[in-house]
Short mmCIF file of C-alpha atoms in Angstrom, two decimals:
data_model
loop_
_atom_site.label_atom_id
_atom_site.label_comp_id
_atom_site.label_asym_id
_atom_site.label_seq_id
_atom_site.Cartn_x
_atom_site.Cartn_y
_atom_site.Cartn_z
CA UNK A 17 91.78 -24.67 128.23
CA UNK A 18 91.31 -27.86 126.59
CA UNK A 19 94.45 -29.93 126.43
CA UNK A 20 94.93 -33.09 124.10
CA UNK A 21 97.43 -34.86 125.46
CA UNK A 22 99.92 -37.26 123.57
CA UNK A 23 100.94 -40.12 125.48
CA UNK A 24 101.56 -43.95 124.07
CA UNK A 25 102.29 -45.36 127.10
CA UNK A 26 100.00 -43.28 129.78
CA UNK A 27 99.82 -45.64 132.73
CA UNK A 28 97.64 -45.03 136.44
CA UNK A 29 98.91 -45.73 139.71
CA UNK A 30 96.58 -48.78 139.55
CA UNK A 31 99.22 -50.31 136.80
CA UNK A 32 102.57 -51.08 136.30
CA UNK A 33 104.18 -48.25 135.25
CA UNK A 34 105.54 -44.82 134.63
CA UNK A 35 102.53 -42.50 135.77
CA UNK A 36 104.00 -38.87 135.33
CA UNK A 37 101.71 -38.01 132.45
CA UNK A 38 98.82 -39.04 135.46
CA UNK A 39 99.90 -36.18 138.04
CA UNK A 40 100.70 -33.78 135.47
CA UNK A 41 96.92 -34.20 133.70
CA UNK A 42 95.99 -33.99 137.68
CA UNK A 43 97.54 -30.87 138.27
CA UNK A 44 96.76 -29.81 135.12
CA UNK A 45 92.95 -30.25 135.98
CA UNK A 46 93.20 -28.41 139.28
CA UNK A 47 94.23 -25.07 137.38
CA UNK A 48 90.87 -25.57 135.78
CA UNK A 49 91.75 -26.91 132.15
CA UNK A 50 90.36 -29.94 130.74
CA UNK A 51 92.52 -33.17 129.65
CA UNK A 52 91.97 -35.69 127.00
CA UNK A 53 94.85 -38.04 126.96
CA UNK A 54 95.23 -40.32 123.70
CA UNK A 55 97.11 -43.47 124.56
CA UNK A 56 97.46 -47.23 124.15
CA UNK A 57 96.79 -49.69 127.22
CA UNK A 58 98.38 -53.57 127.54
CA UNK A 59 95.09 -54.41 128.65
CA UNK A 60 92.69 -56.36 126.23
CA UNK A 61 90.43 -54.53 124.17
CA UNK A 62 87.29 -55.61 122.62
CA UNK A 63 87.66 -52.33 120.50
CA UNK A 64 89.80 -50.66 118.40
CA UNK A 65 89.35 -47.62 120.48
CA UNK A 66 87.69 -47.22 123.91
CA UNK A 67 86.91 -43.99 125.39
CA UNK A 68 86.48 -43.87 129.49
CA UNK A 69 86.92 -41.35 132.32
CA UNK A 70 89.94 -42.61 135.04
CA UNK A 71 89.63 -39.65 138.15
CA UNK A 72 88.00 -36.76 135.81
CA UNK A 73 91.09 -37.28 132.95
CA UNK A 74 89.22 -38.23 129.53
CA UNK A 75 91.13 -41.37 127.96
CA UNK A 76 91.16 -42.71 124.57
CA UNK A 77 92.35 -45.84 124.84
CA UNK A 78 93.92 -47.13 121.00
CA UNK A 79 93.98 -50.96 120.84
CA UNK A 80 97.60 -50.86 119.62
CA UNK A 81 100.04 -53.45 121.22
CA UNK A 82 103.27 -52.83 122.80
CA UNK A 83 105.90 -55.09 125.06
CA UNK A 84 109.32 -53.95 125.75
CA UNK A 85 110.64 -57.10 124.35
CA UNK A 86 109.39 -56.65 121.18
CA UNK A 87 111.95 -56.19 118.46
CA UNK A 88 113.03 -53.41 115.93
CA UNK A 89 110.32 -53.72 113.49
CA UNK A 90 107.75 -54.45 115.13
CA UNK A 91 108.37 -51.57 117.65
CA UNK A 92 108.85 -49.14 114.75
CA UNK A 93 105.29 -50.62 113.55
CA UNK A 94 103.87 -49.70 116.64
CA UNK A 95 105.18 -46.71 116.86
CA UNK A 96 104.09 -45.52 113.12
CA UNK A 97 100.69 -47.41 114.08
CA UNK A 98 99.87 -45.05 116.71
CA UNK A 99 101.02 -41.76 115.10
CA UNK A 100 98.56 -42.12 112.51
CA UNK A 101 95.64 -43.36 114.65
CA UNK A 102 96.18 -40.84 116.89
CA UNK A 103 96.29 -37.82 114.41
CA UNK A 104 93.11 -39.20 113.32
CA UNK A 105 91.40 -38.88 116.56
CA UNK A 106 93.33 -35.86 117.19
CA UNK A 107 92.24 -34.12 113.79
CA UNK A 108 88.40 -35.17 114.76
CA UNK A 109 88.58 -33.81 118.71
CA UNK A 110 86.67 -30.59 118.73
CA UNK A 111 87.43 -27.35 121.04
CA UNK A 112 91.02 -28.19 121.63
CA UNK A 113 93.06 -25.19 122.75
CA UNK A 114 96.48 -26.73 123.23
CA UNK A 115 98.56 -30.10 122.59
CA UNK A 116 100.68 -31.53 124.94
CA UNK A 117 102.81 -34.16 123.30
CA UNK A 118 105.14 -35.80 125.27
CA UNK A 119 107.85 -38.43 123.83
CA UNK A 120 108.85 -41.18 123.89
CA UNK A 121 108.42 -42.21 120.54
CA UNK A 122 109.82 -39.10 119.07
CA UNK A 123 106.67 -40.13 116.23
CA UNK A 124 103.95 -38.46 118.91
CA UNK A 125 104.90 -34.92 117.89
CA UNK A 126 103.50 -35.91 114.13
CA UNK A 127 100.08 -35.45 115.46
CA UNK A 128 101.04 -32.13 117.41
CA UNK A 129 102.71 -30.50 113.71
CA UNK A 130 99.85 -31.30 111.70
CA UNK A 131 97.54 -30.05 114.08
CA UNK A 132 99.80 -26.39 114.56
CA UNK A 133 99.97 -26.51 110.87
CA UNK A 134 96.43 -27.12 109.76
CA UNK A 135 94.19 -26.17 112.31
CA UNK A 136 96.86 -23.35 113.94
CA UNK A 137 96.56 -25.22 117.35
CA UNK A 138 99.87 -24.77 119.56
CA UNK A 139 101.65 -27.38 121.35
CA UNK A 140 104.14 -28.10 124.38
CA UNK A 141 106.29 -30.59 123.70
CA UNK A 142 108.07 -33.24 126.45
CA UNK A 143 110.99 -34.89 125.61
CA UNK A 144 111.63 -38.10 127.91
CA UNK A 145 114.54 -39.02 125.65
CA UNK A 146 116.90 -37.38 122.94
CA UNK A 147 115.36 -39.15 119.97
CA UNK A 148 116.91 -40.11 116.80
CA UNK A 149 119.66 -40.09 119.14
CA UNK A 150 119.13 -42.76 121.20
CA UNK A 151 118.64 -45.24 118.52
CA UNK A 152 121.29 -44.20 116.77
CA UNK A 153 123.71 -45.27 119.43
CA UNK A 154 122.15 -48.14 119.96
CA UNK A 155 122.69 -50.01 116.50
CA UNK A 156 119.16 -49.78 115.75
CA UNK A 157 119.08 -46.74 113.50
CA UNK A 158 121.80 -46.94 111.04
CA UNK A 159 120.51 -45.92 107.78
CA UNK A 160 121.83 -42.56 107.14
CA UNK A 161 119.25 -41.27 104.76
CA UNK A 162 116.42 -42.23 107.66
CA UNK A 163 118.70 -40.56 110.06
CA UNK A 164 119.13 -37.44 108.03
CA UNK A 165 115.21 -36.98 107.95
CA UNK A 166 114.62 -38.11 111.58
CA UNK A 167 117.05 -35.37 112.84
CA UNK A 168 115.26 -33.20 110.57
CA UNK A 169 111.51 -34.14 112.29
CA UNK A 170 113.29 -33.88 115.70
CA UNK A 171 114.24 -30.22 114.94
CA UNK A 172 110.82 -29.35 113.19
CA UNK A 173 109.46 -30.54 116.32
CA UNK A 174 111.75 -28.41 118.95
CA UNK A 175 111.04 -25.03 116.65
CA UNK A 176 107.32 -25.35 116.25
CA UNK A 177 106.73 -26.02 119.96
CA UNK A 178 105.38 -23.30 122.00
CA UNK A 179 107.21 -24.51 124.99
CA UNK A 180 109.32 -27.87 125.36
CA UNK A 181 109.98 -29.28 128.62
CA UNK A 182 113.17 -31.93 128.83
CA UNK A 183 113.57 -34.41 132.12
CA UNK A 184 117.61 -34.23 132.61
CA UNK A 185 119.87 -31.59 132.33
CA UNK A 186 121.77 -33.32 129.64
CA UNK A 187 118.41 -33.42 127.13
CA UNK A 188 117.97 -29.55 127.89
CA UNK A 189 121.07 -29.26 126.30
CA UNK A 190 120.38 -31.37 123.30
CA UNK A 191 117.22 -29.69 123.12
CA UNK A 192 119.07 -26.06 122.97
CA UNK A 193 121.77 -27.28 121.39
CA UNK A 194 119.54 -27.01 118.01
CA UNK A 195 119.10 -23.40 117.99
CA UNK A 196 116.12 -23.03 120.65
CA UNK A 197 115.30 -19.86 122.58
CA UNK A 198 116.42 -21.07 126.10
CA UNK A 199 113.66 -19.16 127.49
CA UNK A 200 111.33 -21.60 125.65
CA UNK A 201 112.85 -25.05 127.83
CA UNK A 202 112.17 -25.55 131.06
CA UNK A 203 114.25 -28.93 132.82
CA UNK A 204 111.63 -30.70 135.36
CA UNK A 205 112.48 -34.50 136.30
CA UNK A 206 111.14 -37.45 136.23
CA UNK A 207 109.15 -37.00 140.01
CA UNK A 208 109.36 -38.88 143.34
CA UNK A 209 105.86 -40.16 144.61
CA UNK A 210 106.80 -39.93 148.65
CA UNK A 211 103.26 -40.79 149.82
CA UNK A 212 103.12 -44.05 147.21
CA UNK A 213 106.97 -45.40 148.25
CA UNK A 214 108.31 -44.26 151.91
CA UNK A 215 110.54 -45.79 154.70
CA UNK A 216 108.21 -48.15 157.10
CA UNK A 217 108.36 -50.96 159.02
CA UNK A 218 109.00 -54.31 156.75
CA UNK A 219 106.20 -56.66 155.57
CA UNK A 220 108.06 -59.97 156.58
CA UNK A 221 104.57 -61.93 155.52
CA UNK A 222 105.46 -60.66 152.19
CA UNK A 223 109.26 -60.84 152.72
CA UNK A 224 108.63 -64.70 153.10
CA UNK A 225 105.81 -65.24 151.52
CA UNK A 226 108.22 -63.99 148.16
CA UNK A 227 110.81 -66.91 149.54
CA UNK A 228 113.11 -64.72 150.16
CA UNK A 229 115.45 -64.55 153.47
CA UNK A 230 114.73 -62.21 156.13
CA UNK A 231 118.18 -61.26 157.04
CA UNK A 232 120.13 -61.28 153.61
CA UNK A 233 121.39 -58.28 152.22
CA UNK A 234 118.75 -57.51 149.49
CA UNK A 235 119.44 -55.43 146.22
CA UNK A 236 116.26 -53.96 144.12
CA UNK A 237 116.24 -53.40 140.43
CA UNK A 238 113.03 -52.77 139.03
CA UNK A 239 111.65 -51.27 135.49
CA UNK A 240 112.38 -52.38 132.10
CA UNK A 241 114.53 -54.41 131.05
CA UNK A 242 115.32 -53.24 128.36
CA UNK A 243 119.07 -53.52 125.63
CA UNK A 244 119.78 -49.88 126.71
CA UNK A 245 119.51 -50.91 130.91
CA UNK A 246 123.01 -53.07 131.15
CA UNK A 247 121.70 -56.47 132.15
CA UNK A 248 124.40 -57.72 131.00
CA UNK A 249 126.91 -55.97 133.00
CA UNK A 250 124.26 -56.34 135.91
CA UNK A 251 124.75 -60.25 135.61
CA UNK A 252 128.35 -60.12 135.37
CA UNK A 253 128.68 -58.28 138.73
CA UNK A 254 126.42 -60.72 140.02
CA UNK A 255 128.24 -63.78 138.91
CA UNK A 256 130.75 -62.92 140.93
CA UNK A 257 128.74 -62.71 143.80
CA UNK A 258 127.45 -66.07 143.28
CA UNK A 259 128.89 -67.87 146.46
CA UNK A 260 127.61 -64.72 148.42
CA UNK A 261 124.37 -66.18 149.56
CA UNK A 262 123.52 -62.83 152.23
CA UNK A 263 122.97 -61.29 149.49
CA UNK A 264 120.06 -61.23 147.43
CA UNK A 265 118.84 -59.69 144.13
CA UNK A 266 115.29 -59.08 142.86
CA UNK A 267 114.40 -57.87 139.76
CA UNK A 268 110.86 -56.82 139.21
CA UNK A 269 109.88 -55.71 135.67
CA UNK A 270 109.93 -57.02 132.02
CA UNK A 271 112.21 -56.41 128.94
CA UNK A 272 114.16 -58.05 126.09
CA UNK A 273 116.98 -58.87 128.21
CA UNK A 274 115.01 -60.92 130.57
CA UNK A 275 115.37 -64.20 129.00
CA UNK A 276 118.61 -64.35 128.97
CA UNK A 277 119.00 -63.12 132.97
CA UNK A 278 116.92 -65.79 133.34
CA UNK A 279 119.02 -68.54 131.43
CA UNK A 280 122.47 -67.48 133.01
CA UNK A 281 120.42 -67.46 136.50
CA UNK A 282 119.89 -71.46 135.78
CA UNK A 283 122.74 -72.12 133.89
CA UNK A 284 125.12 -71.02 136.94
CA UNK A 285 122.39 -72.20 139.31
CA UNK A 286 122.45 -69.31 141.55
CA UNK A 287 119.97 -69.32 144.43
CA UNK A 288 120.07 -65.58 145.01
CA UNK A 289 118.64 -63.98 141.92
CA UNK A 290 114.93 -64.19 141.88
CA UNK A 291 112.26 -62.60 139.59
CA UNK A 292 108.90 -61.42 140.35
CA UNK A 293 107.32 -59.97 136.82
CA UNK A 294 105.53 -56.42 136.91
CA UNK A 295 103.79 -55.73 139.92
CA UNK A 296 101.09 -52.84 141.13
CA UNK A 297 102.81 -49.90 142.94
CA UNK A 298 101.36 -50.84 146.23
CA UNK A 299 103.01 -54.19 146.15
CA UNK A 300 106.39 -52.75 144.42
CA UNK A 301 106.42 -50.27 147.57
CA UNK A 302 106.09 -53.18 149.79
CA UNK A 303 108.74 -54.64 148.34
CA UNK A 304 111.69 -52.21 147.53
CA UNK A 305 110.54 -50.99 151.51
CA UNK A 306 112.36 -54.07 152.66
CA UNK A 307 115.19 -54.02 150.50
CA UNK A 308 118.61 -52.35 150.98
CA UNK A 309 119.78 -51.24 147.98
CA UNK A 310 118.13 -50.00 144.69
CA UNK A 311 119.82 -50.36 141.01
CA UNK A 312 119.79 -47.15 138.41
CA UNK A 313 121.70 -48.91 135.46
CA UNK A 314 122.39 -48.36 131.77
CA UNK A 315 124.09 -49.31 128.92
CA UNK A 316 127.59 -47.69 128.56
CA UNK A 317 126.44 -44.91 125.87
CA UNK A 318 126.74 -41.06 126.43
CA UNK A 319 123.33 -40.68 124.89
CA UNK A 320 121.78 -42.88 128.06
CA UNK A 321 123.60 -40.89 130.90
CA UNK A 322 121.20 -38.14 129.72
CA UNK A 323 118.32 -40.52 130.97
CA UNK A 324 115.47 -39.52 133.69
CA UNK A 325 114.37 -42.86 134.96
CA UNK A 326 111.47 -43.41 137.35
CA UNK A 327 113.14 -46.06 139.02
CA UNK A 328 115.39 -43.59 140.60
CA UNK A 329 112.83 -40.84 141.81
CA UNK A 330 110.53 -43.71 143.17
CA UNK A 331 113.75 -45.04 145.12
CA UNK A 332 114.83 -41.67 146.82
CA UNK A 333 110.89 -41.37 147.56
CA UNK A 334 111.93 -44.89 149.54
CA UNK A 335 114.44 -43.90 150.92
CA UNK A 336 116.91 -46.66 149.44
CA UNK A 337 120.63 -45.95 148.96
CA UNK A 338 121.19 -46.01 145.30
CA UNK A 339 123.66 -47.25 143.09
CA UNK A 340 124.17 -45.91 139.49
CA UNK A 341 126.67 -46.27 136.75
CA UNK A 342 125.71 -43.36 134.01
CA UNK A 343 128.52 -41.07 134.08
CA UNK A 344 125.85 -38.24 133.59
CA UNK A 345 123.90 -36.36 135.89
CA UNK A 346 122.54 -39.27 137.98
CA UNK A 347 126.04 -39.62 138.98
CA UNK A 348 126.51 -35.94 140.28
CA UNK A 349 123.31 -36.61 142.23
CA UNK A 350 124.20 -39.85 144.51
CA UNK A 351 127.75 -38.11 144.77
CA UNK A 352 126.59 -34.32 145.78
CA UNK A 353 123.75 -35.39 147.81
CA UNK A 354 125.30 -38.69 149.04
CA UNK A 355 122.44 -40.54 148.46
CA UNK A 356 124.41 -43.72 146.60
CA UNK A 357 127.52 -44.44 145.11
CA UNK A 358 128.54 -44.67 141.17
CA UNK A 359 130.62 -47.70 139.80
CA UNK A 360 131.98 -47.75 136.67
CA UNK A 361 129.85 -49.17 133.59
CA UNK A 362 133.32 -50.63 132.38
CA UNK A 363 134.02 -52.79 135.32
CA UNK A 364 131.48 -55.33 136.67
CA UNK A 365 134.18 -56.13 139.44
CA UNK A 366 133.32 -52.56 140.81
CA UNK A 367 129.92 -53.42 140.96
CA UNK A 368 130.29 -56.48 142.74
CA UNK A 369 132.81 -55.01 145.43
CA UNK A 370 130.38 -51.98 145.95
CA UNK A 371 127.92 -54.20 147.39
CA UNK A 372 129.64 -55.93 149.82
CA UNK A 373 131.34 -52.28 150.91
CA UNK A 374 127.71 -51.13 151.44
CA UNK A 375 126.89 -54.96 152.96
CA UNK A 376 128.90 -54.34 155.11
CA UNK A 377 128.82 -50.55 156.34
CA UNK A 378 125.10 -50.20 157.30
CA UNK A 379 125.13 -46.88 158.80
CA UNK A 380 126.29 -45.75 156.06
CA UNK A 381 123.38 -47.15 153.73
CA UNK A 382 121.19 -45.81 156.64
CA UNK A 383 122.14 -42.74 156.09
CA UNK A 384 122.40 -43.06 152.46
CA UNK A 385 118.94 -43.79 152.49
CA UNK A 386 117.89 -40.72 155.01
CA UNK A 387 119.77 -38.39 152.32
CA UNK A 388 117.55 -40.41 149.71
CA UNK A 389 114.19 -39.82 151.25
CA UNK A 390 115.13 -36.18 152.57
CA UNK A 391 115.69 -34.96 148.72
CA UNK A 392 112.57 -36.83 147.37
CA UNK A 393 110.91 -34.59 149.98
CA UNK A 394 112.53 -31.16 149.30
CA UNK A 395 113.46 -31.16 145.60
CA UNK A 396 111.74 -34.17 143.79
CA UNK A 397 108.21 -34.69 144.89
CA UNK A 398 105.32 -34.62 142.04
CA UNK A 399 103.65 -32.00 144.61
CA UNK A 400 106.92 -29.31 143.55
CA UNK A 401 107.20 -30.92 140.37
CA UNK A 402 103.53 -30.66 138.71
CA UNK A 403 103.39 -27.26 139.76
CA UNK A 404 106.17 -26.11 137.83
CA UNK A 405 104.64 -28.16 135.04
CA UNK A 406 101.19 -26.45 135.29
CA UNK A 407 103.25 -23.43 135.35
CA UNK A 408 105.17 -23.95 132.44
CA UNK A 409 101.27 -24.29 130.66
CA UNK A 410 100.34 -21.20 132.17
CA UNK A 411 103.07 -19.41 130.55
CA UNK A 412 102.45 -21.30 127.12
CA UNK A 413 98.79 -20.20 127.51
CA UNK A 414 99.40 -16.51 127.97
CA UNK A 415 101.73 -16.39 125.08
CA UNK A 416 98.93 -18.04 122.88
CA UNK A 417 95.83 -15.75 124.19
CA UNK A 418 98.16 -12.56 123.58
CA UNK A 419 99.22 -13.75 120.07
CA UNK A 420 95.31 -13.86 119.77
CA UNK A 421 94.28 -10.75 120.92
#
């Protein structure tokens, strides 16, 4: 088949960046079907679109901009921006057999309706978060006439698709909590990359060559950083780590709360906080290698505990003890595979005393971080994961050829 895939934010393993959508069209391409991926890049463009080939996956690059610390409106502009560029492409790509949306912006599946409405094309959709939803319990979606219609599109969406795949156990359930035939939703991850981030021995060139120490007690967080990803509480617990100079926290990444980690970094003058930007993977496997702990957080919303981040498949793939505060799923995970330890989102003092309990018990991060690595292996890996992906489209494909024949 030919797929058209819908995905704003498609990144490679040679950028910053989530790169499911990258495996899957990989996987996708070695059952023999052929993927065009519509996107956006951060990359300068000297044209409003740009067409190129990156490892056999055809990609339509749309010169629209995006930042994670861009505000409301102009993310909603974005958003809108490439839902009606990219139907326009969409409507003008010949031979397509199937769409593969995959969210978020909720706004992608516009292209994939029109498209099963006009031209009769089915479409799988992905849902990486539980849209309106999330900005509704944010604050930023409070009209209740544009919430009314958005929770109508989200439900237009989940009954046209053919198949819809959801990345937690928690958005499966919002997914069939809207009528859907749960024979139609599959759950599959966010994925673990264990040949990209692995347990080796540490670059100390790089370890000083960052100024950092080699024998302090070093805690990751990496990813956006975003309103929804508790910086705040983050910072607290840190602050009152302040005279703990053994310890050490990097944060890798970009986001709207970044500034202000920044300011209350100078304005308390603490020497153990650094910041490194966005990095390639190679280098941001490097570096979370030689670091002890890793940090899953959110915002203290029951609509984020439902979340799927790649931040924590990429640190079970490294084998880094983990420490989340969602009281969701991720929270079952570190606990029933004891692979990390939860605090509670309430209570930055429980944040700040879990680190020095894991400080100091280092066989039991060790083995924390053995547990980590062992279940990237077995359960989490994209080699498991793309497969039941590709099989998922194998099962949407035979539906559609016998509704043809």
């Amino acid at each position: 088949m030919k797929i058209l895939y819908i995905h704003q934010y498609f990144r490679t393993p040679y950028e910053p960046g989530g790169t499911r959508s990258y495996w899957i069209s990989r996987e996708l391409m070695k059952n023999g079907h052929e993927i065009t991926m519509l996107t956006t890049t951060d990359k300068v463009m000297e044209r409003p679109i740009q067409r190129t080939v990156v490892d056999g996956i055809n990609v339509i690059y749309i010169n629209i901009p995006y930042e994670n610390d861009m505000g409301i409106f102009k993310r909603l502009l974005s958003f809108l921006r490439f839902m009606f560029k990219s139907l326009r492409l969409a409507w003008k790509e010949k031979d397509v057999d199937m769409v593969l949306a995959t969210s978020t912006p909720l706004t992608v599946g516009f292209p994939a309706l029109v498209l099963k409405r006009m031209k009769k094309i089915p479409f799988v959709f992905e849902v990486r978060d539980l849209w309106p939803e999330v900005p509704i319990q944010m604050g930023a979606l409070k009209n209740g006439i544009i919430i009314g219609i958005a929770k109508w599109f989200e439900r237009r969406i989940y009954k046209k698709a053919t198949r819809i795949v959801a990345l937690s156990p928690g958005m499966e359930a919002g997914v069939l909590q809207e009528g859907i035939d749960p024979k139609l939703v599959s759950m599959i991850p966010n994925m673990s990359k264990i040949d990209a981030f692995w347990p080796r021995e540490n670059d100390t060139e790089l370890l000083l060559e960052m100024g950092l120490k080699e024998d302090s007690f070093k805690v990751i967080y990496f990813g956006a950083m975003g309103l929804a990803n508790a910086m705040d509480y983050v910072m607290d617990g840190i602050t009152l780590l302040k005279d703990r100079e053994n310890i050490e926290f990097l944060f890798l990444g970009h986001g709207a709360m970044e500034k202000m980690l920044k300011a209350k970094t100078a304005e308390l003058g603490l020497k153990n906080v650094h910041f490194f930007g966005n990095v390639r993977m190679e280098k941001l496997s490097k570096i979370t290698n030689f670091c002890n702990v890793s940090l899953v957080t959110f915002s203290d919303l029951p609509i984020l505990a439902t979340n799927s981040p790649n931040k924590l498949f990429d640190s079970l793939s490294a084998g880094k003890a983990l420490i989340v505060n969602s009281p969701g799923w991720t929270k079952d995970l570190v606990e029933n595979y004891e692979c990390g330890v939860f605090v509670d989102p309430k209570k930055p003092s429980e944040f700040s005393e879990k680190i020095i309990w894991l400080m100091e018990n280092p066989e039991t991060v060790a083995r924390m971080g053995e547990n980590s690595r062992k279940l990237a292996e077995t359960k989490y890996d994209k080699s498991i994961l793309c497969k039941q992906f590709a099989t998922v489209i194998a099962a949407a494909e035979k539906e559609i050829k016998s509704k043809k024949a």
